[in-house]
Amino acid sequence: MSTRPFLEVESKFAVEETIDIPDLTSIQHVDHLKETVSHSLSAIYYDTADLRLTRAKITLRRRSGGKDDGWHIKFPSAEGRLEIHAELGEPVDGVYQVPQEIKEQVLSLIRREPLTPIAQVDNERTEYLLADSADHAIAEFCDDKVTAFSFLPGGKQRSWREWEIELSDAQASDIDNQALLRSATALFIGAGAKASHSPSKLLFALGESINNVQPAHASRQLDQSSPAAGVIQALSANRDKLISYDPKVRRDEWDSIHQMRVATRELRSHLQTFEGILVGERIHYLEEELKLLASLLGVARDAEVVEKRFHTLLEQEDSDAIDDNVRRHVREDMSREYRRAHRRVVAVLNSDRYLDMLDALDELVHCPPLAEDSPASSAEESPGDSSENSEEVGDHQEDTLTAEETLLLHLDKAYRKLRRRHELVTATRNDHSIPLKEREVHLHDMRKAAKRLRYSAEAVGAATGLKTKKLSQACKRMQSLLGDFQDAVTAREILLKKAHRARKKGEDTFGYGLLYQRERYNGLEALKDYDKVAEDIRQAHQKLSRNTKKKRKKQTRKGGKK
């Protein structure tokens, strides 16, 4: 059984029973009707008891009749809807089971919850295949007469008529041909149709009965002016991002490994930076689990990045100094490494341990363990009690500060950590008495500090409205240039290992050395703006601090007048 993904780009229209179908050949690019076919379709829609898929705008159905019998799952996409098909399979004891490869696409959402029928949609469909002058199928028009049943509490039977026009696979990949959809929309509305307000037949079928089902989690109501609300907002956004990239990683979509890793690292960074606002063993558990997941994703990401770098290196090296054997290994080995690492990632995403971590993240977001609930923990873990923060806070305890001041306190802590690491880089970077590997570790640590400060600045800016954009942008530039440097370091380490293995086999290793030196140069080039960007970070933080102090003085004066 295999899945088949493709992009669905369509428009839907609500139509009265008495309206006639207009001349479809008047649609732009349509020359003639290639084929007309009628089908009787029946689809059973599945979801969890608390409608996790429906709430995420994902539909899962088992359809019979027509040309695409089987299981269909549809995901929202910027360009349309991504649809994946799987074969119908054989029923077990008279019941059709959702195929495992389909279920895995939504495992991060459904976890261990069973998928059961929530609605049935029956459809008498007439399909018109639209072709251009070269007789290429470019779109499909469907006239649907639908009867639907909601199985939810309070569900009813509903009937309606609708038109759909969907671009063919080839047409959907060419955004210039969206003119066809615009032309069709004008034609249908002119004929008396109305643009459909329901994005899917399922939502129309469920109707008001969807309101009779409550979400699984009841969220704790937080004071929106509290520091905890801002932290939970940042954590929620990255939790959602991690879950949304899970199926993309499984499908091995471009850049999905990287984006899922970013969400994982941001989550961990927020937990670390805002420790003291959130407290308890659950925080430390999640930090460790997220660290392991990020590390696993990092192996796959490194292989992906290094493979691309190696191909670029070979393209740039036009001499005959690299023999065919070296070229073959450099060109092909990392692709195998990536495929192996990707399989390991998918295996982990299918594991109970990963699902446990997602459950813990949900619990954290909906029922956050706050320091205000545990005075003892707050006193022990508050960054306001450390000597490192004493000059910033003075005689104030953190619970006497405003939400804005509390979050800035944590931001300042992340900044001071970055400055210490920057000073270490400055002191050792050109000191050749220190081993190269040790100096490069200091740069790698600086990158992690810049990343944490950036994530903290973004979270504080989103939660408080403070202007942290310049600071986060400067940290992003630092993260980028040190990321390029680290990619060169990683590539060098792999080339060195390859050279050692080749030497043991008695093979020529000169080509590896040549590429190693190229990457050494690339790494040094990546660092040329380091000092400037470090100064940009310092100035951005200084300006933020200065503006914040001015704001506090202004508020104090206003308070005094009152």
Coordinates of C-alpha atoms in Angstrom, one line a residue:
M1 CA 0.0 0.0 0.0
S2 CA 1.5 3.4 -0.9
T3 CA 0.6 7.0 -0.5
R4 CA 0.5 9.5 -3.3
P5 CA 0.7 13.2 -2.5
F6 CA -0.4 16.0 -4.8
L7 CA -1.5 19.6 -4.6
E8 CA -5.2 20.2 -4.9
V9 CA -6.1 23.7 -6.2
E10 CA -9.8 24.3 -6.6
S11 CA -12.6 26.7 -6.1
K12 CA -16.1 25.9 -4.9
F13 CA -19.5 27.5 -5.5
A14 CA -22.9 27.2 -3.9
V15 CA -25.6 26.6 -6.5
E16 CA -29.4 26.5 -6.6
E17 CA -31.0 23.4 -8.1
T18 CA -32.6 25.3 -11.0
I19 CA -29.4 27.0 -12.3
D20 CA -28.0 25.6 -15.6
I21 CA -24.3 25.0 -16.2
P22 CA -22.9 27.8 -18.4
D23 CA -20.7 27.3 -21.5
L24 CA -17.5 25.9 -19.9
T25 CA -15.5 26.5 -23.1
S26 CA -15.8 30.3 -22.4
I27 CA -13.4 29.8 -19.5
Q28 CA -9.9 31.2 -20.3
H29 CA -7.6 28.5 -21.8
V30 CA -10.4 26.0 -22.2
D31 CA -10.9 24.9 -25.8
H32 CA -13.3 22.0 -25.5
L33 CA -14.7 19.3 -23.2
K34 CA -12.6 16.3 -23.4
E35 CA -14.8 13.9 -21.4
T36 CA -18.0 13.8 -19.3
V37 CA -18.6 11.1 -16.7
S38 CA -21.2 10.6 -13.9
H39 CA -20.4 8.9 -10.6
S40 CA -22.2 7.9 -7.4
L41 CA -19.8 8.7 -4.6
S42 CA -20.0 7.9 -0.9
A43 CA -17.4 9.1 1.7
I44 CA -17.1 8.4 5.4
Y45 CA -15.1 11.0 7.3
Y46 CA -13.0 10.1 10.3
D47 CA -11.7 12.1 13.3
T48 CA -11.0 11.7 17.0
A49 CA -13.8 12.1 19.5
D50 CA -12.7 15.7 20.2
L51 CA -12.3 16.6 16.5
R52 CA -8.6 17.2 16.5
L53 CA -8.3 16.9 12.7
T54 CA -11.3 19.1 11.9
R55 CA -10.0 21.8 14.2
A56 CA -6.7 21.7 12.4
K57 CA -8.4 22.0 9.0
I58 CA -7.4 18.4 8.1
T59 CA -9.9 16.0 6.5
L60 CA -9.6 12.3 6.5
R61 CA -12.1 10.2 4.5
R62 CA -12.7 6.8 3.0
R63 CA -14.4 7.1 -0.4
S64 CA -16.1 4.5 -2.6
G65 CA -17.3 5.0 -6.1
G66 CA -15.7 7.1 -8.9
K67 CA -12.1 6.9 -10.1
D68 CA -10.3 7.4 -6.8
D69 CA -11.7 4.8 -4.4
G70 CA -9.6 4.7 -1.2
W71 CA -8.4 6.8 1.7
H72 CA -7.9 10.5 1.2
I73 CA -6.3 12.9 3.7
K74 CA -6.1 16.6 2.9
F75 CA -3.9 19.2 4.6
P76 CA -4.1 23.0 4.3
S77 CA -1.5 24.6 2.1
A78 CA -0.6 28.1 1.1
E79 CA -1.1 27.2 -2.6
G80 CA -4.2 25.0 -2.1
R81 CA -4.7 21.7 -0.3
L82 CA -2.2 18.9 -0.2
E83 CA -4.0 15.6 -0.7
I84 CA -2.5 12.1 -0.1
H85 CA -4.2 8.9 -1.2
A86 CA -3.9 5.3 -0.1
E87 CA -5.5 2.2 -1.3
L88 CA -8.8 1.1 0.2
G89 CA -7.4 -2.2 1.5
E90 CA -9.5 -5.1 2.8
P91 CA -11.9 -4.8 5.8
V92 CA -11.0 -6.6 9.0
D93 CA -14.2 -8.3 10.5
G94 CA -16.2 -6.2 8.2
V95 CA -14.6 -2.9 9.3
Y96 CA -12.2 -0.8 7.2
Q97 CA -9.0 0.3 9.2
V98 CA -7.3 3.5 8.6
P99 CA -3.9 2.6 6.9
Q100 CA -0.9 3.0 9.1
E101 CA 0.9 5.3 6.6
I102 CA -2.2 7.6 6.5
K103 CA -2.5 7.5 10.3
E104 CA 1.2 8.5 10.7
Q105 CA 0.6 11.7 8.8
V106 CA -1.5 12.9 11.7
L107 CA 0.0 11.0 14.6
S108 CA 1.4 14.2 16.1
L109 CA -2.3 15.4 16.4
I110 CA -4.2 12.3 17.3
R111 CA -1.5 10.6 19.4
R112 CA -3.2 7.5 20.9
E113 CA -6.8 8.5 20.2
P114 CA -8.9 6.2 17.9
L115 CA -10.2 7.5 14.6
T116 CA -13.9 7.0 14.2
P117 CA -16.6 8.0 11.7
I118 CA -18.0 11.5 12.3
A119 CA -20.0 12.1 9.0
Q120 CA -21.1 10.5 5.8
V121 CA -21.3 12.5 2.5
D122 CA -23.1 11.0 -0.5
N123 CA -22.7 12.7 -3.8
E124 CA -24.2 12.3 -7.3
R125 CA -21.4 13.9 -9.4
T126 CA -21.1 14.8 -13.0
E127 CA -17.5 15.5 -14.1
Y128 CA -16.5 17.5 -17.1
L129 CA -12.8 17.2 -18.1
L130 CA -11.7 20.6 -19.6
A131 CA -8.9 20.6 -22.3
D132 CA -6.9 23.2 -24.1
S133 CA -6.4 23.5 -27.9
A134 CA -3.6 20.8 -27.7
D135 CA -6.1 18.4 -26.1
H136 CA -4.3 18.5 -22.7
A137 CA -6.5 18.1 -19.7
I138 CA -6.1 21.4 -17.7
A139 CA -9.0 21.3 -15.3
E140 CA -12.0 19.4 -14.0
F141 CA -15.4 20.8 -13.4
C142 CA -17.8 18.9 -11.1
D143 CA -21.5 19.4 -10.7
D144 CA -22.3 17.8 -7.3
K145 CA -25.7 17.0 -5.7
V146 CA -24.9 16.2 -2.1
T147 CA -26.7 14.5 0.8
A148 CA -24.8 14.4 4.1
F149 CA -25.3 13.0 7.6
S150 CA -23.5 14.2 10.8
F151 CA -22.8 11.5 13.4
L152 CA -22.0 14.0 16.1
P153 CA -24.5 14.7 18.9
G154 CA -27.3 16.8 17.5
G155 CA -26.3 16.0 13.9
K156 CA -28.8 16.3 11.1
Q157 CA -29.2 15.3 7.5
R158 CA -28.4 18.1 5.0
S159 CA -28.7 18.4 1.2
W160 CA -27.2 20.9 -1.2
R161 CA -25.8 21.5 -4.7
E162 CA -22.3 22.8 -5.4
W163 CA -19.9 23.3 -8.3
E164 CA -16.1 22.7 -8.1
I165 CA -13.4 23.5 -10.6
E166 CA -10.0 21.9 -9.9
L167 CA -6.8 22.4 -11.8
S168 CA -5.0 19.4 -13.1
D169 CA -1.7 18.4 -11.5
A170 CA 0.3 20.1 -14.3
Q171 CA -1.9 23.2 -14.1
A172 CA -1.7 23.5 -10.4
S173 CA 2.1 23.6 -10.4
D174 CA 2.0 26.7 -12.7
I175 CA 0.8 29.7 -10.8
D176 CA 0.5 31.8 -13.9
N177 CA -2.5 29.8 -14.9
Q178 CA -4.5 30.9 -11.9
A179 CA -6.1 33.1 -14.5
L180 CA -8.2 30.0 -15.4
L181 CA -9.7 30.0 -11.9
R182 CA -10.4 33.7 -12.0
S183 CA -12.1 33.3 -15.4
A184 CA -14.2 30.4 -14.1
T185 CA -15.2 32.3 -11.0
A186 CA -16.5 35.2 -13.0
L187 CA -18.4 32.9 -15.3
F188 CA -20.1 30.9 -12.5
I189 CA -21.0 33.9 -10.5
G190 CA -22.5 35.5 -13.6
A191 CA -24.6 32.3 -14.0
G192 CA -26.0 32.8 -10.5
A193 CA -23.7 30.7 -8.4
K194 CA -22.2 32.1 -5.1
A195 CA -18.7 31.5 -3.8
S196 CA -18.9 28.8 -1.2
H197 CA -18.3 29.9 2.4
S198 CA -17.6 26.4 3.6
P199 CA -14.1 25.3 2.8
S200 CA -15.1 21.6 2.7
K201 CA -18.1 19.3 2.4
L202 CA -17.3 17.9 5.8
L203 CA -17.8 21.3 7.6
F204 CA -21.0 21.9 5.7
A205 CA -22.2 18.4 6.7
L206 CA -21.4 18.8 10.4
G207 CA -23.1 22.2 10.5
E208 CA -24.0 23.3 14.0
S209 CA -23.3 19.9 15.5
I210 CA -19.6 20.7 15.6
N211 CA -20.4 23.1 18.5
N212 CA -21.6 20.1 20.6
V213 CA -18.1 18.7 20.8
Q214 CA -15.6 20.3 23.2
P215 CA -11.8 20.3 22.7
A216 CA -9.8 17.8 24.8
H217 CA -8.0 20.5 26.8
A218 CA -9.5 23.3 28.9
S219 CA -6.9 26.0 29.1
R220 CA -6.1 27.8 32.3
Q221 CA -7.2 31.5 32.1
L222 CA -4.1 33.7 32.5
D223 CA -3.9 37.4 33.2
Q224 CA -2.9 38.7 29.7
S225 CA -0.7 41.4 31.4
S226 CA 1.3 38.7 33.3
P227 CA 4.8 37.5 32.2
A228 CA 3.4 34.0 32.2
A229 CA 0.9 34.8 29.4
G230 CA 3.7 36.1 27.2
V231 CA 5.8 33.0 27.7
I232 CA 2.9 30.6 27.1
Q233 CA 2.1 32.5 23.9
A234 CA 5.6 31.9 22.6
L235 CA 5.6 28.3 23.7
S236 CA 2.2 27.7 22.1
A237 CA 3.3 29.1 18.7
N238 CA 6.4 26.8 18.6
R239 CA 4.4 23.8 19.9
D240 CA 2.0 24.3 17.0
K241 CA 4.9 24.8 14.5
L242 CA 6.6 21.5 15.7
I243 CA 3.3 19.6 15.2
S244 CA 2.6 21.2 11.8
Y245 CA 6.1 20.2 10.5
D246 CA 5.8 16.6 11.8
P247 CA 3.9 15.3 8.7
K248 CA 6.2 17.4 6.4
V249 CA 9.2 15.7 7.9
R250 CA 7.7 12.3 7.3
R251 CA 7.1 13.2 3.7
D252 CA 10.6 14.6 3.5
E253 CA 9.5 17.9 2.2
W254 CA 12.2 20.5 1.5
D255 CA 13.5 22.4 4.6
S256 CA 11.1 20.5 6.9
I257 CA 13.8 18.9 9.0
H258 CA 15.4 22.4 9.5
Q259 CA 12.1 24.0 10.5
M260 CA 11.1 21.3 12.9
R261 CA 14.5 21.6 14.5
V262 CA 14.1 25.3 14.8
A263 CA 10.8 24.9 16.6
T264 CA 12.3 22.3 18.9
R265 CA 15.2 24.5 19.8
E266 CA 13.0 27.6 20.3
L267 CA 10.9 25.6 22.7
R268 CA 13.9 24.5 24.7
S269 CA 15.4 28.0 24.6
H270 CA 12.2 29.5 26.0
L271 CA 12.0 26.9 28.8
Q272 CA 15.6 27.7 29.8
T273 CA 15.4 31.5 29.4
F274 CA 12.1 31.9 31.3
E275 CA 12.9 29.4 34.0
G276 CA 11.6 31.0 37.2
I277 CA 8.3 32.1 35.5
L278 CA 7.6 28.4 34.8
V279 CA 8.9 25.9 37.4
G280 CA 8.8 22.3 38.3
E281 CA 10.2 18.9 37.1
R282 CA 8.1 18.9 34.0
I283 CA 10.2 21.8 32.6
H284 CA 13.4 19.9 33.1
Y285 CA 11.9 16.8 31.5
L286 CA 10.8 18.7 28.5
E287 CA 14.2 20.4 28.2
E288 CA 15.9 17.0 28.0
E289 CA 13.4 15.5 25.6
L290 CA 13.6 18.5 23.3
K291 CA 17.4 18.4 23.4
L292 CA 17.4 14.8 22.3
L293 CA 14.9 15.5 19.5
A294 CA 16.9 18.5 18.3
S295 CA 20.1 16.4 18.3
L296 CA 18.5 13.7 16.2
L297 CA 17.1 16.2 13.7
G298 CA 20.5 17.9 13.7
V299 CA 22.2 14.7 12.4
A300 CA 19.8 14.6 9.4
R301 CA 20.1 18.4 8.9
D302 CA 23.9 18.3 8.9
A303 CA 23.9 15.5 6.3
E304 CA 21.5 17.5 4.1
V305 CA 23.5 20.7 4.4
V306 CA 26.9 19.0 3.9
E307 CA 25.7 17.2 0.9
K308 CA 24.7 20.5 -0.7
R309 CA 28.1 22.0 0.3
F310 CA 30.0 19.1 -1.2
H311 CA 28.2 19.4 -4.5
T312 CA 29.1 23.1 -4.6
L313 CA 32.7 22.4 -3.7
L314 CA 33.0 20.0 -6.6
E315 CA 31.4 22.4 -9.0
Q316 CA 33.9 25.1 -7.9
E317 CA 37.0 22.8 -8.3
D318 CA 37.7 22.6 -12.0
S319 CA 41.2 21.2 -11.7
D320 CA 42.1 17.5 -12.2
A321 CA 43.5 17.3 -8.7
I322 CA 40.4 15.4 -7.4
D323 CA 40.3 11.8 -8.7
D324 CA 37.0 10.1 -9.7
N325 CA 36.9 7.9 -6.5
V326 CA 37.0 11.0 -4.2
R327 CA 34.4 12.8 -6.4
R328 CA 32.1 9.8 -6.2
H329 CA 32.4 9.5 -2.4
V330 CA 32.0 13.2 -1.9
R331 CA 29.0 13.4 -4.2
E332 CA 27.1 10.3 -3.1
D333 CA 28.0 9.3 0.5
M334 CA 26.1 12.2 2.3
S335 CA 22.9 11.4 0.4
R336 CA 23.0 7.9 1.9
E337 CA 23.8 9.4 5.3
Y338 CA 20.8 11.7 5.0
R339 CA 18.4 8.9 4.0
R340 CA 19.6 6.8 6.9
A341 CA 19.2 9.7 9.3
H342 CA 15.8 10.6 8.0
R343 CA 14.6 7.0 8.6
R344 CA 15.8 7.3 12.2
V345 CA 13.9 10.6 12.6
V346 CA 10.7 9.0 11.3
A347 CA 11.1 6.0 13.7
V348 CA 11.4 8.4 16.6
L349 CA 8.3 10.4 15.5
N350 CA 6.4 7.1 15.6
S351 CA 7.6 6.3 19.1
D352 CA 5.7 6.4 22.4
R353 CA 8.4 8.5 23.9
Y354 CA 7.8 11.3 21.3
L355 CA 4.1 11.1 21.8
D356 CA 4.6 11.4 25.6
M357 CA 6.7 14.5 25.0
L358 CA 3.9 16.1 22.9
D359 CA 1.4 15.3 25.6
A360 CA 3.6 17.0 28.2
L361 CA 3.9 20.0 25.9
D362 CA 0.1 20.2 25.6
E363 CA -0.2 20.0 29.4
L364 CA 2.4 22.7 29.8
V365 CA 0.6 25.1 27.4
H366 CA -2.9 24.5 28.8
C367 CA -2.0 24.2 32.5
P368 CA 1.3 25.9 33.0
P369 CA 3.2 25.3 36.3
L370 CA 3.7 28.9 37.4
A371 CA 6.1 30.2 40.0
E372 CA 3.2 32.1 41.6
D373 CA 1.6 28.8 42.4
S374 CA 4.7 27.6 44.2
P375 CA 6.3 30.3 46.4
A376 CA 9.1 28.0 47.5
S377 CA 10.1 27.2 43.9
S378 CA 9.8 30.8 42.9
A379 CA 12.1 31.9 45.7
E380 CA 14.7 29.3 44.8
E381 CA 14.7 29.7 41.0
S382 CA 13.9 33.4 40.5
P383 CA 16.7 35.0 38.4
G384 CA 16.1 38.1 40.5
D385 CA 17.8 36.5 43.5
S386 CA 21.1 35.8 41.8
S387 CA 24.0 38.1 42.2
E388 CA 24.3 38.2 38.5
N389 CA 21.0 40.1 38.4
S390 CA 21.3 42.1 41.6
E391 CA 22.5 45.3 40.1
E392 CA 19.6 45.2 37.6
V393 CA 16.9 44.5 40.2
G394 CA 18.2 46.3 43.2
D395 CA 16.1 45.7 46.3
H396 CA 13.0 44.5 44.3
Q397 CA 11.8 40.9 44.2
E398 CA 10.7 39.6 40.9
D399 CA 7.1 39.3 42.1
T400 CA 7.0 43.1 42.7
L401 CA 7.9 43.8 39.1
T402 CA 5.5 44.3 36.2
A403 CA 5.2 41.7 33.5
E404 CA 7.2 43.8 31.1
E405 CA 10.0 44.2 33.7
T406 CA 10.0 40.5 34.6
L407 CA 10.4 39.5 31.0
L408 CA 13.1 42.1 30.4
L409 CA 14.9 40.7 33.4
H410 CA 15.1 37.3 31.7
L411 CA 16.1 38.9 28.4
D412 CA 19.0 40.7 30.2
K413 CA 20.1 37.4 31.6
A414 CA 20.3 35.9 28.1
Y415 CA 22.2 39.0 26.9
R416 CA 24.8 38.8 29.7
K417 CA 25.4 35.2 28.8
L418 CA 26.0 36.2 25.2
R419 CA 28.5 38.9 26.2
R420 CA 30.5 36.5 28.3
R421 CA 30.7 34.1 25.4
H422 CA 31.6 36.9 23.1
E423 CA 34.5 38.0 25.4
L424 CA 35.8 34.4 25.4
V425 CA 35.7 34.4 21.6
T426 CA 37.5 37.7 21.4
A427 CA 40.2 36.5 23.8
T428 CA 40.9 33.2 22.1
R429 CA 40.0 33.6 18.4
N430 CA 43.4 34.5 17.2
D431 CA 45.4 32.8 19.9
H432 CA 47.1 30.0 18.0
S433 CA 48.5 28.5 21.2
I434 CA 44.9 27.3 21.8
P435 CA 43.9 24.2 19.7
L436 CA 41.8 25.1 16.7
K437 CA 38.9 22.8 17.8
E438 CA 38.7 24.6 21.2
R439 CA 38.5 28.0 19.6
E440 CA 35.8 26.8 17.2
V441 CA 33.8 25.4 20.2
H442 CA 33.8 28.9 21.7
L443 CA 32.3 30.2 18.4
H444 CA 29.7 27.5 18.4
D445 CA 28.8 28.4 22.0
M446 CA 28.4 32.1 20.9
R447 CA 26.0 31.0 18.2
K448 CA 23.9 29.2 20.7
A449 CA 23.8 32.2 22.9
A450 CA 22.8 34.5 20.0
K451 CA 20.1 32.0 19.1
R452 CA 18.7 32.0 22.7
L453 CA 18.8 35.8 22.9
R454 CA 17.1 36.1 19.6
Y455 CA 14.3 33.8 20.6
S456 CA 13.9 35.6 23.9
A457 CA 13.8 39.0 22.2
E458 CA 11.1 37.8 19.8
A459 CA 9.1 36.3 22.7
V460 CA 9.4 39.5 24.8
G461 CA 8.5 41.7 21.8
A462 CA 5.4 39.6 21.0
A463 CA 4.2 39.5 24.6
T464 CA 4.8 43.1 25.6
G465 CA 4.9 45.2 22.5
L466 CA 8.4 46.4 23.3
K467 CA 10.5 47.2 20.2
T468 CA 12.9 44.2 20.3
K469 CA 13.1 43.8 16.5
K470 CA 16.5 45.4 16.1
L471 CA 18.0 43.2 18.8
S472 CA 16.4 40.0 17.4
Q473 CA 17.5 40.9 13.8
A474 CA 21.1 41.5 14.9
C475 CA 21.1 38.2 16.8
K476 CA 19.7 36.5 13.7
R477 CA 22.6 37.9 11.6
M478 CA 25.1 36.6 14.2
Q479 CA 23.3 33.2 14.2
S480 CA 23.5 33.1 10.4
L481 CA 27.2 33.9 10.0
L482 CA 28.2 31.6 12.8
G483 CA 25.9 29.0 11.2
D484 CA 27.7 29.3 8.0
F485 CA 31.0 29.0 9.9
Q486 CA 29.7 25.9 11.7
D487 CA 28.6 24.3 8.5
A488 CA 32.1 24.7 7.2
V489 CA 33.5 23.1 10.4
T490 CA 31.1 20.2 10.1
A491 CA 32.0 19.6 6.5
R492 CA 35.8 19.7 7.3
E493 CA 35.3 17.1 10.1
I494 CA 33.5 14.8 7.6
L495 CA 36.2 15.3 5.0
L496 CA 38.8 14.5 7.5
K497 CA 37.1 11.2 8.5
K498 CA 36.8 10.3 4.8
A499 CA 40.4 10.9 4.3
H500 CA 41.4 8.7 7.3
R501 CA 39.2 5.9 5.9
A502 CA 40.6 6.3 2.4
R503 CA 44.2 6.2 3.8
K504 CA 43.5 2.9 5.5
K505 CA 42.3 1.5 2.2
G506 CA 45.4 2.8 0.4
E507 CA 43.4 5.3 -1.7
D508 CA 44.5 8.7 -2.8
T509 CA 43.6 11.3 -0.2
F510 CA 44.9 14.5 -1.8
G511 CA 41.4 15.5 -3.0
Y512 CA 40.0 15.4 0.5
G513 CA 42.8 17.7 1.7
L514 CA 42.1 20.1 -1.1
L515 CA 38.4 20.3 -0.3
Y516 CA 39.2 20.5 3.5
Q517 CA 41.3 23.6 2.8
R518 CA 38.6 25.2 0.7
E519 CA 36.2 24.7 3.6
R520 CA 38.7 26.2 6.1
Y521 CA 38.8 29.3 3.9
N522 CA 35.0 29.4 3.6
G523 CA 34.7 29.3 7.4
L524 CA 37.1 32.2 7.9
E525 CA 35.2 34.2 5.2
A526 CA 32.0 33.6 7.1
L527 CA 33.5 35.3 10.2
K528 CA 34.6 38.5 8.5
D529 CA 31.6 40.5 9.8
Y530 CA 31.7 38.9 13.3
D531 CA 32.9 42.0 15.1
K532 CA 30.5 44.4 13.4
V533 CA 27.5 42.2 14.2
A534 CA 28.6 41.7 17.8
E535 CA 28.7 45.5 18.1
D536 CA 25.2 45.7 16.5
I537 CA 23.9 43.4 19.2
R538 CA 25.5 45.5 21.9
Q539 CA 24.0 48.7 20.6
A540 CA 20.6 47.2 20.0
H541 CA 20.4 45.9 23.6
Q542 CA 21.7 49.2 24.9
K543 CA 19.1 51.1 23.0
L544 CA 16.3 48.8 24.2
S545 CA 17.5 49.2 27.8
R546 CA 17.7 53.0 27.5
N547 CA 14.2 53.2 26.0
T548 CA 12.8 51.0 28.6
K549 CA 14.3 53.1 31.5
K550 CA 12.8 56.2 29.9
K551 CA 9.5 54.5 29.7
R552 CA 9.6 53.5 33.4
K553 CA 10.6 57.1 34.4
K554 CA 7.7 58.5 32.4
Q555 CA 5.2 56.0 34.0
T556 CA 6.7 56.8 37.5
R557 CA 6.2 60.6 37.0
K558 CA 2.6 60.0 35.8
G559 CA 2.0 57.8 38.9
G560 CA 3.3 60.5 41.2
K561 CA 1.0 63.1 39.7
K562 CA -1.9 61.0 40.3

